[in-house]
Coordinates of C-alpha atoms in Angstrom, one line a residue:
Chain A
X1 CA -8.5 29.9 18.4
X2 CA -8.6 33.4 18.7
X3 CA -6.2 34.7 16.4
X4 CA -7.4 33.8 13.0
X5 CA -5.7 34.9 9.7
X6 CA -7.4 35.0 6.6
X7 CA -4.3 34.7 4.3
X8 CA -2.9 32.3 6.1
X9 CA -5.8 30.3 6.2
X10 CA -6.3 31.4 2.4
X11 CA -2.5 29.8 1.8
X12 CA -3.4 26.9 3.5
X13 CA -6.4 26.1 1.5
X14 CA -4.7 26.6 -1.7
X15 CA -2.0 24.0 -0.1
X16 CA -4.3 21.8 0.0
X17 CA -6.2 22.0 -3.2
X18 CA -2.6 21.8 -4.9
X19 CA -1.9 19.2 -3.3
X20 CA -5.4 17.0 -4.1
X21 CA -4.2 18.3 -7.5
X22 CA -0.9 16.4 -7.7
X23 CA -2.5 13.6 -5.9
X24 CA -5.8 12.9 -8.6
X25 CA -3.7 14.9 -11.6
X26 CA -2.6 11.3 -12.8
X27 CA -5.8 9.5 -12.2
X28 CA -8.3 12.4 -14.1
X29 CA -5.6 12.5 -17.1
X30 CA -6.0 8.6 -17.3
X31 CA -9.8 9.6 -17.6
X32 CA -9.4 12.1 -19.9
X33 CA -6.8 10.4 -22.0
X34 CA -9.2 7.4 -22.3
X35 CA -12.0 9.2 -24.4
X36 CA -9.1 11.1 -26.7
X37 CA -8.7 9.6 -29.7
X38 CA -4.9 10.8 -30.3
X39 CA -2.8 7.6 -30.0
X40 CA -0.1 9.8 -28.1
X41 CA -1.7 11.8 -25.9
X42 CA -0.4 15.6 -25.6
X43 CA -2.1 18.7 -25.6
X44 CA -4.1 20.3 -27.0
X45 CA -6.7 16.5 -26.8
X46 CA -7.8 15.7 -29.9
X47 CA -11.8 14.2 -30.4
X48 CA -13.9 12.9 -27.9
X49 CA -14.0 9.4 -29.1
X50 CA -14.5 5.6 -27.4
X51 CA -12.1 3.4 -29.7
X52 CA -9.8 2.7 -27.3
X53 CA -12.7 1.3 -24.9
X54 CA -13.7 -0.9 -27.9
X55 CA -10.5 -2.2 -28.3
X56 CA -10.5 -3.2 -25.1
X57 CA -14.0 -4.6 -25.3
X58 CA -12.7 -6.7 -28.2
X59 CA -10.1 -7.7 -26.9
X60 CA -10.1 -11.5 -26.2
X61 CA -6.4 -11.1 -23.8
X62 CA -8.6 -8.7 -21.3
X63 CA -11.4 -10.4 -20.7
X64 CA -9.2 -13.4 -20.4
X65 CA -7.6 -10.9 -17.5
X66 CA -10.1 -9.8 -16.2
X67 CA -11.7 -12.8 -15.7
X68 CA -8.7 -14.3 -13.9
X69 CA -8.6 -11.0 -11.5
X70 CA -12.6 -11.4 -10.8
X71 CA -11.6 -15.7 -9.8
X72 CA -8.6 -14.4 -8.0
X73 CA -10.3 -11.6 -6.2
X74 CA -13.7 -13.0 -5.3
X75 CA -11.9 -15.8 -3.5
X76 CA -9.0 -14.1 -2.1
X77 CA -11.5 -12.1 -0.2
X78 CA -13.8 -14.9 1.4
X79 CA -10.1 -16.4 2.0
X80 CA -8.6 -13.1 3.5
X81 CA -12.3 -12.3 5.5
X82 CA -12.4 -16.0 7.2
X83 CA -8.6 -15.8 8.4
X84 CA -8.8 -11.9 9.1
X85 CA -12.1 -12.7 11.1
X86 CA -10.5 -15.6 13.1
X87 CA -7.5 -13.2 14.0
X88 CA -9.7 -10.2 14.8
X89 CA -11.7 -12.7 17.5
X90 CA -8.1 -13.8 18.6
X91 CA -6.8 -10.1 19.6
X92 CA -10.0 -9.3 20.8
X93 CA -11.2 -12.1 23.3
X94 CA -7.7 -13.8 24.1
X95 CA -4.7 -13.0 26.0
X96 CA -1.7 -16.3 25.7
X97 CA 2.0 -15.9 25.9
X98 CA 3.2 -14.6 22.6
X99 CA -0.1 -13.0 21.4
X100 CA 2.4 -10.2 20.3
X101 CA 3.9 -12.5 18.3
X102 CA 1.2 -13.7 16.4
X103 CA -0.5 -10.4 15.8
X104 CA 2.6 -9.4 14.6
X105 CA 2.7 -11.9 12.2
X106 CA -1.2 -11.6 10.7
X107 CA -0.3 -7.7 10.5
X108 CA 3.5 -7.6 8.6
X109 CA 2.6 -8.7 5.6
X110 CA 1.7 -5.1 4.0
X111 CA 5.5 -3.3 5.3
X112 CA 7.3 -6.0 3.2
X113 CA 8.4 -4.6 -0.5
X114 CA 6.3 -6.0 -2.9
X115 CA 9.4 -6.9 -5.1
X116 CA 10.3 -9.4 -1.8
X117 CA 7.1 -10.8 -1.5
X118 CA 7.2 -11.6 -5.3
X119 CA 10.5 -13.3 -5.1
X120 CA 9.8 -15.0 -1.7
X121 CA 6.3 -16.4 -2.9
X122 CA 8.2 -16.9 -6.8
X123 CA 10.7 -18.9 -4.9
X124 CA 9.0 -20.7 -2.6
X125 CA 6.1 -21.8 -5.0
X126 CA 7.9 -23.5 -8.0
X127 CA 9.6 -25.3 -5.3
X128 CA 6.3 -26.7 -4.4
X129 CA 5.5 -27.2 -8.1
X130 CA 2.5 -24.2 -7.4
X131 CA 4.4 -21.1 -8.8
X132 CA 2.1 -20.2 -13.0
X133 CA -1.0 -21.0 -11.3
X134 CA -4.3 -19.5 -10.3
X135 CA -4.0 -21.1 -7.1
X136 CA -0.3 -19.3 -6.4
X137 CA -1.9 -15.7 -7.0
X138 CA -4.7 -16.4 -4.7
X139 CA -2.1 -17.7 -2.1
X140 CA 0.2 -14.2 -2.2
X141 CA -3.1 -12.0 -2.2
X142 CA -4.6 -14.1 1.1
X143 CA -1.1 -13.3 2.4
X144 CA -1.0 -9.5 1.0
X145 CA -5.0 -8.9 1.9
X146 CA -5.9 -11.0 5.2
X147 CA -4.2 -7.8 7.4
X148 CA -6.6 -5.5 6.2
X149 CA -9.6 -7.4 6.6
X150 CA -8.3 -8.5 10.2
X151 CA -7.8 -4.4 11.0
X152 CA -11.5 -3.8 9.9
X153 CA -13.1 -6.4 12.0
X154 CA -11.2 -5.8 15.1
X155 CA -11.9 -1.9 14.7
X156 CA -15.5 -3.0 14.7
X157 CA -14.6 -5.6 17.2
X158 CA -13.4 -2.7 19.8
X159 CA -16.5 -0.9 19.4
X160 CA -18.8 -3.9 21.2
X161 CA -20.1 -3.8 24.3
X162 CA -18.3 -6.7 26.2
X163 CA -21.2 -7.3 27.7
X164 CA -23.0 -8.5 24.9
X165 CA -20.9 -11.5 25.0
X166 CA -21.1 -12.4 28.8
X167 CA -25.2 -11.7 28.7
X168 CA -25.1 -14.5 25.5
X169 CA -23.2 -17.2 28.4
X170 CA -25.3 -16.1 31.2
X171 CA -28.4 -17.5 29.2
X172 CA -27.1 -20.7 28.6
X173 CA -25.3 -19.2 24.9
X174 CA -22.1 -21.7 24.4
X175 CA -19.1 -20.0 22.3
X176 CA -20.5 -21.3 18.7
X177 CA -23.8 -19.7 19.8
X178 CA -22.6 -16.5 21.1
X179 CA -20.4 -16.2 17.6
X180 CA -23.3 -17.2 15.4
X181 CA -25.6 -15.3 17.4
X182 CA -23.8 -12.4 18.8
X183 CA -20.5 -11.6 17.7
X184 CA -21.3 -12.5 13.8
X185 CA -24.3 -10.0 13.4
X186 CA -22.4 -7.4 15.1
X187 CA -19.4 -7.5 13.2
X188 CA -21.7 -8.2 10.0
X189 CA -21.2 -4.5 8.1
X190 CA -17.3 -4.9 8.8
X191 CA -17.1 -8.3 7.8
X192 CA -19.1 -7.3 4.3
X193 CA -16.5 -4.2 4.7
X194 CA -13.5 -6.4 4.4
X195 CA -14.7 -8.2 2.1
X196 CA -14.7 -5.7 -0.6
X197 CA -11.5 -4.1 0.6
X198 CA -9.6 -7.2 0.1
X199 CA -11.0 -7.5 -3.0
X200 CA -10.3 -3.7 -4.4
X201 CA -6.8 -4.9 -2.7
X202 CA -6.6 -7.5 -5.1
X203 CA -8.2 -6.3 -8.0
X204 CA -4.8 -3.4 -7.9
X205 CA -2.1 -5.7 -6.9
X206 CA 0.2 -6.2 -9.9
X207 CA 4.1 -6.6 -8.6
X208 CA 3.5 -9.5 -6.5
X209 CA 1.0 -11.1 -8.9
X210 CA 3.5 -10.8 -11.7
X211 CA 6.0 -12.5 -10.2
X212 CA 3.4 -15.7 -9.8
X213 CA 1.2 -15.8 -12.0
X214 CA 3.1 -17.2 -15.1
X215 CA 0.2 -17.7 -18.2
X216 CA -2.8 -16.9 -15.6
X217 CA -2.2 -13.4 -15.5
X218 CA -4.3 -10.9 -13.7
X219 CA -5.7 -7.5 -15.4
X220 CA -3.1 -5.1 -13.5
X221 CA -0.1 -7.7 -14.8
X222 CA -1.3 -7.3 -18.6
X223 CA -1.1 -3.5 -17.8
X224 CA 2.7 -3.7 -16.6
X225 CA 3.0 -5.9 -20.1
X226 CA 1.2 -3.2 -22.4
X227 CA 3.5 -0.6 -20.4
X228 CA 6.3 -3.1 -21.9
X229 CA 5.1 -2.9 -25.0
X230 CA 3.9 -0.2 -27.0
X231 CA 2.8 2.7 -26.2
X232 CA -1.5 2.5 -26.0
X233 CA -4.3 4.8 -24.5
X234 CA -5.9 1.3 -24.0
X235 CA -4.0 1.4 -20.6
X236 CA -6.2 4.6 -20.0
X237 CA -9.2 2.6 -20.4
X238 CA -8.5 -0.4 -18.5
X239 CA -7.2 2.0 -15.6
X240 CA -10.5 4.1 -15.5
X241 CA -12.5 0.9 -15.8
X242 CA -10.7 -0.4 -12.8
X243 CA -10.6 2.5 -11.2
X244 CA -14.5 2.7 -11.4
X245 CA -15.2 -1.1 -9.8
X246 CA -12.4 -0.4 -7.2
X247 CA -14.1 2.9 -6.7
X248 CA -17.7 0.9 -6.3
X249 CA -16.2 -1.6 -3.8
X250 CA -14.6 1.2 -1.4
X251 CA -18.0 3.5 -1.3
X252 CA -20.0 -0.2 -0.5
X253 CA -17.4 -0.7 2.2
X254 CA -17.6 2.8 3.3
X255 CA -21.2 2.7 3.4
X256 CA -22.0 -0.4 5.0
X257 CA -19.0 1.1 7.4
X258 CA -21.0 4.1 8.8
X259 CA -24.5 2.5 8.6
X260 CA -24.3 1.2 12.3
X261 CA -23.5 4.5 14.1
X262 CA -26.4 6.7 11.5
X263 CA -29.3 3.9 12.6
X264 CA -28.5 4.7 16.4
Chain B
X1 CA -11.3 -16.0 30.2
X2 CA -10.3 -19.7 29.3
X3 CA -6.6 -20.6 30.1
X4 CA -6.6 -24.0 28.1
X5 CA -7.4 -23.3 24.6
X6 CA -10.4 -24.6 23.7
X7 CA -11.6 -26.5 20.1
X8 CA -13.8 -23.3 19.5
X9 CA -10.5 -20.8 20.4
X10 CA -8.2 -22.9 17.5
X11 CA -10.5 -23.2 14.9
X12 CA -10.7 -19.3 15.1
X13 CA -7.4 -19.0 15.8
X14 CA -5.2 -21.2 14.1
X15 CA -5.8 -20.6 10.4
X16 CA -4.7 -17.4 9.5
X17 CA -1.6 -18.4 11.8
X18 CA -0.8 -22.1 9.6
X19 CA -1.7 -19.7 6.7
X20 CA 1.1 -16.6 7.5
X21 CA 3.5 -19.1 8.6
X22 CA 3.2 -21.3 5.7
X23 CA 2.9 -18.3 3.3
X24 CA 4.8 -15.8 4.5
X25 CA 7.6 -16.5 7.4
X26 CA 8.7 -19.8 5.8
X27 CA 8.6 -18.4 2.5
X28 CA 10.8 -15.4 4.0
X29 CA 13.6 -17.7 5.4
X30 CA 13.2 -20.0 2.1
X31 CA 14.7 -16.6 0.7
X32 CA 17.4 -16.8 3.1
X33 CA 18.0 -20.6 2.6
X34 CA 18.1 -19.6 -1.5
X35 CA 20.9 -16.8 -1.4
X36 CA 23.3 -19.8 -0.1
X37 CA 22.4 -22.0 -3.1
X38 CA 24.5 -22.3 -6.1
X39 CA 23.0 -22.2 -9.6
X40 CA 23.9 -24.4 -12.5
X41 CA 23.0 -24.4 -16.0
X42 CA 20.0 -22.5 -14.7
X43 CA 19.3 -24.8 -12.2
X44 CA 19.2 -24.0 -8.3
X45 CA 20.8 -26.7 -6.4
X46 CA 20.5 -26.4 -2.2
X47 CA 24.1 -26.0 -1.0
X48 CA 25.9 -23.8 2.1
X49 CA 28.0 -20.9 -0.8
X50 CA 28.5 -17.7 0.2
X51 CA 29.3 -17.0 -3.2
X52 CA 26.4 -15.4 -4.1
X53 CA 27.1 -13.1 -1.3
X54 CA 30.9 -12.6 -2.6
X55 CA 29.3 -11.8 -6.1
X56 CA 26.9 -9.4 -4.8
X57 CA 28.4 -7.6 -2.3
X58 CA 31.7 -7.2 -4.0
X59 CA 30.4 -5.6 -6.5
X60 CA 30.6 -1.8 -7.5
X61 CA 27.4 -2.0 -9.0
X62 CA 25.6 -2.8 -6.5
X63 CA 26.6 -0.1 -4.0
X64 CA 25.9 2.3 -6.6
X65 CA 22.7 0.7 -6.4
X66 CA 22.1 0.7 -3.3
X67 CA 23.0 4.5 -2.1
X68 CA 20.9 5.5 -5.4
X69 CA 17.9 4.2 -4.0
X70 CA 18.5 5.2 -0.1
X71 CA 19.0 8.8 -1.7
X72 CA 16.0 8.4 -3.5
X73 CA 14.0 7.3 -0.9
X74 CA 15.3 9.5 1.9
X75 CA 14.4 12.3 -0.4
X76 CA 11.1 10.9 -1.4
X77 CA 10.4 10.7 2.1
X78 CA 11.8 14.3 3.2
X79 CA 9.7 15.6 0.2
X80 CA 6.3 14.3 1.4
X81 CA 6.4 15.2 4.6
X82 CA 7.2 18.8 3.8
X83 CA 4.5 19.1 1.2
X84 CA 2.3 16.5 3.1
X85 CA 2.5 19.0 6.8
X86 CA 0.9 22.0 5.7
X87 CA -1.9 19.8 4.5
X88 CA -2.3 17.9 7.0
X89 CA -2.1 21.1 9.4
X90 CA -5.2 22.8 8.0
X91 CA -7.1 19.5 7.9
X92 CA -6.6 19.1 11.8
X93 CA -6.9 22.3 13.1
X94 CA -8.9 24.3 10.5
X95 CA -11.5 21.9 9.2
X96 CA -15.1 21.3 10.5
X97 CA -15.4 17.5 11.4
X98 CA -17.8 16.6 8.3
X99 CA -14.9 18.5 6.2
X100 CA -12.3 15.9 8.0
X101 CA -14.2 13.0 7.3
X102 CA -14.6 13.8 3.4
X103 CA -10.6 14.3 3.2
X104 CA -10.0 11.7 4.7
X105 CA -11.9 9.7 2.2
X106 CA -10.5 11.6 -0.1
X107 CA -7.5 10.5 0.7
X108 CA -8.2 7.2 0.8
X109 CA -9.1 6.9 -3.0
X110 CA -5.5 6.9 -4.6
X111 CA -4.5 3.4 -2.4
X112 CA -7.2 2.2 -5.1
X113 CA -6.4 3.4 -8.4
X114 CA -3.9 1.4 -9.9
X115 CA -0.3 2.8 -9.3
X116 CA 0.5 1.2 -12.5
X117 CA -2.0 3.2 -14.6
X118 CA -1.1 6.5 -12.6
X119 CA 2.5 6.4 -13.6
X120 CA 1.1 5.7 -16.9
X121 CA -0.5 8.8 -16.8
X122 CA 2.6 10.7 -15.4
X123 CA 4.7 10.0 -18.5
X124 CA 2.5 11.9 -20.4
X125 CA 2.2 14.9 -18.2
X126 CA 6.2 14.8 -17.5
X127 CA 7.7 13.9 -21.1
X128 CA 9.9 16.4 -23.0
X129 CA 6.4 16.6 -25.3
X130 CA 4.3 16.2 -22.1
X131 CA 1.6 18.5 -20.7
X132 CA 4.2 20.4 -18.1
X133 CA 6.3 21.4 -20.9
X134 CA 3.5 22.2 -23.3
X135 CA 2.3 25.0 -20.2
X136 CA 6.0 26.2 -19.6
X137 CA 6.6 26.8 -23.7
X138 CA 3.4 28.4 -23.6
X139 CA 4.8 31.3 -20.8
X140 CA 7.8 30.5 -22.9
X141 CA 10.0 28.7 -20.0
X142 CA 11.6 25.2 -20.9
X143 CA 11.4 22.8 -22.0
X144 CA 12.7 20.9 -18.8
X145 CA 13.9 17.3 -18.7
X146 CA 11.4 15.6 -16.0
X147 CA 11.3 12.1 -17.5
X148 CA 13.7 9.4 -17.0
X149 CA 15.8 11.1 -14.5
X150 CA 15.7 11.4 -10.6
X151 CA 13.0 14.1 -10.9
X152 CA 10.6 12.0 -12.7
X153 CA 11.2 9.1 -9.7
X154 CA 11.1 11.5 -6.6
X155 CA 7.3 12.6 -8.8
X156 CA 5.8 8.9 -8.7
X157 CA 7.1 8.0 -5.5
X158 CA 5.7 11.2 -3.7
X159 CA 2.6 10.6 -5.9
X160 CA 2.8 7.1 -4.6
X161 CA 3.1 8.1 -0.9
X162 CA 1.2 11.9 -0.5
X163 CA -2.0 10.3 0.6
X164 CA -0.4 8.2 3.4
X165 CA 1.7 10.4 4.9
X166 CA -0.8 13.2 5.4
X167 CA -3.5 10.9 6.8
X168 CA -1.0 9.7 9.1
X169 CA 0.2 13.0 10.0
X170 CA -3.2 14.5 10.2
X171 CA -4.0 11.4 13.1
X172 CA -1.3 12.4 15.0
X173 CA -2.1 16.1 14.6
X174 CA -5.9 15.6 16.2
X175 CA -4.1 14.0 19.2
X176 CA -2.3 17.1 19.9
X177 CA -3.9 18.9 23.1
X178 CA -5.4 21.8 21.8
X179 CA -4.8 23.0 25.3
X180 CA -0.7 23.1 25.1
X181 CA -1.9 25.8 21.7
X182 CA -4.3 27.6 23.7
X183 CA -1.5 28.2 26.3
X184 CA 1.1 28.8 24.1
X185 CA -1.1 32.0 22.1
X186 CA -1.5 33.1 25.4
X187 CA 1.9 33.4 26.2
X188 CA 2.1 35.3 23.0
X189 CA 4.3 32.7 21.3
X190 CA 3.7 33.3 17.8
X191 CA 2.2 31.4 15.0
X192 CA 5.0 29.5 13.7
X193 CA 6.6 29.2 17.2
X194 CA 3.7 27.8 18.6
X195 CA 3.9 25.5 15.0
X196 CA 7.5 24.3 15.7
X197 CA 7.9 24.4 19.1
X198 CA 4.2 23.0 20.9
X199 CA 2.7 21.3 17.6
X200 CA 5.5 19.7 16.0
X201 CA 7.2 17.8 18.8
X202 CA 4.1 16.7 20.2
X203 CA 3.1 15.1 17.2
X204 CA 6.7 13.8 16.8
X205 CA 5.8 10.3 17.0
X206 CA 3.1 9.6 14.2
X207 CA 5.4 12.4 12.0
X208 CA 8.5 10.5 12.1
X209 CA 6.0 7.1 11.8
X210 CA 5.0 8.9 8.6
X211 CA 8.3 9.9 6.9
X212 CA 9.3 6.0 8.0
X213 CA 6.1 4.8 5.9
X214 CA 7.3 7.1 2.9
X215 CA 10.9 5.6 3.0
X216 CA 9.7 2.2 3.1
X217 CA 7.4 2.1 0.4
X218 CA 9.5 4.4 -1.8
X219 CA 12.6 2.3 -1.0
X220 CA 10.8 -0.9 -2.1
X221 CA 9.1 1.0 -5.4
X222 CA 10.2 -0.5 -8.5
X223 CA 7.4 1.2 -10.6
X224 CA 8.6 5.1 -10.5
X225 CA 12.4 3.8 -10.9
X226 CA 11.5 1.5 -14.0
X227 CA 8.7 3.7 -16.0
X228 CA 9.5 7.8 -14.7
X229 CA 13.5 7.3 -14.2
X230 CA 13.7 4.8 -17.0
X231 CA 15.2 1.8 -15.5
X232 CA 19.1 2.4 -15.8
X233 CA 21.3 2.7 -13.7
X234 CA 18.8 0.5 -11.5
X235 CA 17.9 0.4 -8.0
X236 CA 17.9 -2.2 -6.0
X237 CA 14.1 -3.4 -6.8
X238 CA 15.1 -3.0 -10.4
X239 CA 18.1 -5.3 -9.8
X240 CA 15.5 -7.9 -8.0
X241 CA 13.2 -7.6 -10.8
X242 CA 16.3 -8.3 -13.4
X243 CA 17.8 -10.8 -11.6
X244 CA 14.6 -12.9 -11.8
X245 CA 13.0 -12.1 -14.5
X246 CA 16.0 -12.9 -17.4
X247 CA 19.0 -14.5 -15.4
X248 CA 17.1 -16.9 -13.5
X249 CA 19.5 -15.8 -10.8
X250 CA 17.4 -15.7 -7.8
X251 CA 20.1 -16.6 -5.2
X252 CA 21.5 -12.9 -6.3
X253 CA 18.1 -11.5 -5.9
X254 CA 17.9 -13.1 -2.8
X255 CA 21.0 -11.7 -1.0
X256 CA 19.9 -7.9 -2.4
X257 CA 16.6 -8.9 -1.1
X258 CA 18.1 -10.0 2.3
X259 CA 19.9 -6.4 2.3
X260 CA 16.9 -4.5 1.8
X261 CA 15.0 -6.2 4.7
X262 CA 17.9 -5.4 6.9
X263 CA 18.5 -1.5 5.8
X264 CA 14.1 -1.2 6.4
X265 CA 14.5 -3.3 9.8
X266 CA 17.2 -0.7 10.7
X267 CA 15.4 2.2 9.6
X268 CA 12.3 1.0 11.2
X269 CA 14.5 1.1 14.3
X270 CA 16.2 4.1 14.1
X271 CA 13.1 5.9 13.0
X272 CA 11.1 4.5 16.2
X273 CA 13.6 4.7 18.9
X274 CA 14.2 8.7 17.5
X275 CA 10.4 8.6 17.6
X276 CA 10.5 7.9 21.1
X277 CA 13.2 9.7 22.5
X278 CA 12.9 12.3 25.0
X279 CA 13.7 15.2 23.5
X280 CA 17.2 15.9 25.2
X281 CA 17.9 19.3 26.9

C-alpha cells in the first residue's frame, strides 16, 4: 500500500503491545508472585525466595492432584486421539445422509458452557452410579477434548494428496493396509499433535472436572479449592508449574506440526 | 466411494459417534428429563412437574440474574472486539508473514494457562491494595474500586476472551481482497473510510462470528463473576453452581441451564443470520 503512515502505524504497534500486555499481565504476575516471599502479594515484591514451591513440593494433597490430572490426562488423550482420528477419517473419505449431523455432533462439545457440561455429566453420572470417580473425569474430558484432536487430524487430513490413497488400492492395498500403511504415517505428526493438545486440554480443565470428580480431584479443581480457601501464593506456583508442562506440550505439538512442510 | 458401509468404515466411524451420544446428547436431554423431576428430602424422584419451572421462572431473582449476565456478556463481548480490531488490523495488513505466524502463537498461549490461576493473579493487580492502585496513588489518582464489581468481571472475561477474538478477527481480515483496498485508496477514499466502509463489511462475517464467540463464553463464565465481581448478586452460572453444589437442587439448575442453552442457540442465530445478511440499501 502506498500510503504508509508512520504514527499510525506507530499507534498501532503500541495497540498491540498493550494489548499482549493485558493479555500475559495475569500470567507473568503469577510468575513473579510465585518467587516473592510476601504472603499477600502487593507492591513493592518483597525477597526473591522459593518457599511457596516447597510447600507445594511437600505437599502430600498435590501430588495426590497431580497425579490424578497426569492418569486423567494421559488417557483422555489416547481416548480423545483414537475417536478424533476415526471422525477425522469419517469427514474426510465419506459422504452418507446426515454426515452434517454427525460432524456436528463430534465438533459441539467445546460451544457448550462448561457450568452445563458439569451439571449434565454431574447428573447423568450418579445416575449411572459413575459420578466421584476417575473414570467420570476421563469420560467429560474425552467429551470436552475429542473435537480438538478430530480438528487437527482432519486439517492434516485435507493436506493429502488423494491420490496417495487410490495408488495404495491400485497395488492390491485393502482399506486396513492403506490406513496402516498410508493414511497413519501421513497423519503421524498430527496425530502426536492431538495428542498433546488434548492433554494440555485436560491438564487446564477445572469447571467440568469439579463438578465430577468428587474425592479424585484433579490439580486445576484443588486450585478453585485453595481459591476457596485462604488466601496462598502456593496457587502462584502450581499455576507457573502448569503453565510450564502445558507450555512444553503446545511447543511439541507446534513443532511436530510444522516439521512436514520444513523437510519438503 | 463405498455406498454400503463397510466393517473397516464403522469401526472408524462409529466410536466417537456411541461415545458423543452416550456422553454428551443423552446426557443433554437427561438435563431436560431432570428439570421435570421433583425433589424430596434430597432425593430426585423422575416425575412430569413443571414446578421447578414455576419456581424458577417466577421468580424476581432470577431475572435479575439473567439480564445481569446478558449485560455483562454483551458488554464483554462489545469490549473485545473494540480493543481486539485494531489488533487484529495491524497483524493482517501490517505484519510480515513470519511476524503473523509468531502472534498467532502468541495468541494461542493464554487457551493454556489456567484461567483459574490468571484470575488469581487479577485480584491482586485489581484489589483496593492491588498493583493498579498502588501506580495511580503513586501519580496520586485513586484509589478506584475495581474488585468485586462489574469492572473487575468485564476485566477477566475480556482477559478470558482477547486472544480468541483477535485470531478470529485477524482470519477473516487475511481473506479480505487486498484488491477492493487498493481500489478504494485510489479512489481517494480515506484511511478510515476505506476501514469502515471496504474492510469492515467484508470481513463482517468472521467479526460478528467473533463478538458471538466472546458472548458465549463470557455468558457461560462463572470464574470472573465468582472471584473478580465477588459472587453476589449471581449470575446465572453462579446460580447453577449454587444450586448444585449446596441445595442438591439440580432440577432448578437444570431449567436455568435449559434457559441458557436457549438464549446462546438464539444468539447463535441471530448473530449468524445478521452475519449473513446482505447488507440492505
Amino acid at each position: 500500500m502506498g500510503n504508509e503512515n508512520r504514527i499510525i502505524n506507530a499507534l498501532l504497534k503500541l495497540h498491540i503491545v498493550l494489548c499482549l500486555l493485558f493479555i500475559f499481565a495475569p500470567i507473568a504476575g503469577s510468575f513473579v508472585f510465585s518467587l516473592n516471599s510476601d504472603r499477600f502479594p502487593s507492591l513493592p515484591l518483597g525477597e526473591f525466595s522459593t518457599e511457596w514451591y516447597r510447600l507445594i513440593w511437600e505437599d502430600p494433597l498435590v501430588w495426590q492432584g497431580f497425579g490424578n490430572t497426569l492418569v486423567v490426562g494421559l488417557t483422555v488423550a489416547v481416548i480423545a486421539t483414537i475417536l478424533g482420528f476415526g471422525g477425522a477419517y469419517t469427514d474426510y473419505r465419506y459422504n452418507f445422509t446426515g454426515k452434517s449431523v454427525y460432524v456436528a455432533l463430534a465438533l459441539l462439545p467445546p460451544t457448550i458452557p462448561v457450568v452445563i457440561m458439569g451439571l449434565a455429566m454431574l447428573a447423568f453420572l450418579s445416575r449411572v452410579n459413575l459420578s466421584g470417580t476417575t473414570i467420570s473425569v476421563i469420560i467429560a474430558h474425552g467429551v470436552m477434548c475429542s473435537p480438538f484432536a478430530m480438528a487437527i487430524i482432519r486439517l492434516r487430513l485435507s493436506q493429502m494428496d488423494p491420490d496417495l490413497e487410490a495408488a495404495s488400492w491400485n497395488m492390491g492395498g485393502n482399506q486396513w493396509q492403506t490406513l496402516r500403511y498410508v493414511i497413519i504415517p501421513f497423519t503421524k505428526p498430527a496425530i502426536f499433535a492431538a495428542l498433546f493438545i488434548t492433554m494440555a486440554v485436560s491438564f487446564d480443565e477445572f469447571a467440568v472436572a469439579w463438578f465430577v470428580s468428587g474425592l479424585n480431584e484433579t490439580l486445576p479443581v484443588k486450585i478453585l479449592g485453595f481459591l476457596q480457601g485462604q488466601v496462598s501464593p502456593r496457587i502462584n506456583a502450581i499455576g507457573s508449574l502448569a503453565f510450564l508442562s502445558s507450555m512444553t506440550l503446545i511447543i511439541l505439538a507446534q513443532l511436530l506440526l510444522r516439521s512436514p512442510e520444513e523437510e519438503k | 466411494m463405498t455406498k454400503r458401509p463397510t466393517l473397516f468404515s464403522l469401526i472408524l466411524s462409529m466410536p466417537l459417534l456411541l461415545w458423543q451420544l452416550l456422553f454428551f446428547l443423552f446426557p443433554l436431554l437427561f438435563l431436560v428429563a431432570i428439570s421435570f423431576w421433583t425433589v424430596r428430602n434430597f432425593q430426585m424422584t423422575p416425575d412430569l412437574n413443571f414446578g421447578n419451572w414455576e419456581r424458577v421462572l417466577s421468580r424476581g431473582v432470577f431475572w435479575d440474574a439473567y439480564f445481569r449476565t446478558m449485560v455483562l456478556a454483551t458488554t464483554a463481548a462489545v469490549v473485545t472486539s473494540i480493543i481486539a480490531f485494531p489488533a487484529s488490523y495491524a497483524i493482517s495488513f501490517k505484519m510480515s508473514e513470519k511476524a503473523k505466524r509468531w502472534m498467532i502463537f502468541i495468541l494461542i498461549i493464554p487457551f493454556f494457562t489456567s484461567y483459574l490461576v490468571r484470575v488469581y493473579s487479577l485480584q491482586v493487580f485489581l484489589s483496593d491494595a492491588g498493583i493498579l492502585n498502588a501506580a495511580f496513588a503513586y501519580i496520586g489518582l485513586g484509589p478506584f474500586p475495581m474488585l468485586n464489581n462489574a469492572f473487575g468481571i468485564i476485566v477477566g472475561m475480556v482477559t478470558l476472551t482477547l486472544p480468541l477474538v483477535v485470531l478470529l478477527q485477524t482470519f477473516s481480515l487475511n481473506f479480505v481482497n487486498r484488491d477492493l483496498i487498493e481500489a478504494a485508496h485510489n479512489l481517494r477514499c480515506g484511511r478510515l473510510r476505506t476501514v469502515f466502509a471496504v474492510i469492515v463489511p467484508s470481513a463482517k462475517v468472521g467479526l460478528v462470528i467473533a463478538a458471538l464467540f466472546a458472548f458465549i463464553l463470557s455468558f457461560g463464565d462463572f470464574v470472573s463473576p465468582l472471584y473478580l465481581g465477588g459472587g453476589n448478586p449471581p449470575t446465572l452460572s453462579i446460580m447453577i453452581t449454587d444450586f448444585t453444589k449446596s441445595g442438591q437442587q439440580w432440577p432448578r439448575a437444570a431449567v436455568v441451564a435449559i434457559m441458557m442453552i436457549i438464549t446462546l442457540l438464539t444468539a447463535a442465530f441471530a448473530a449468524v443470520t445478521y452475519a449473513y445478511k446482505e447488507r440492505g440499501k
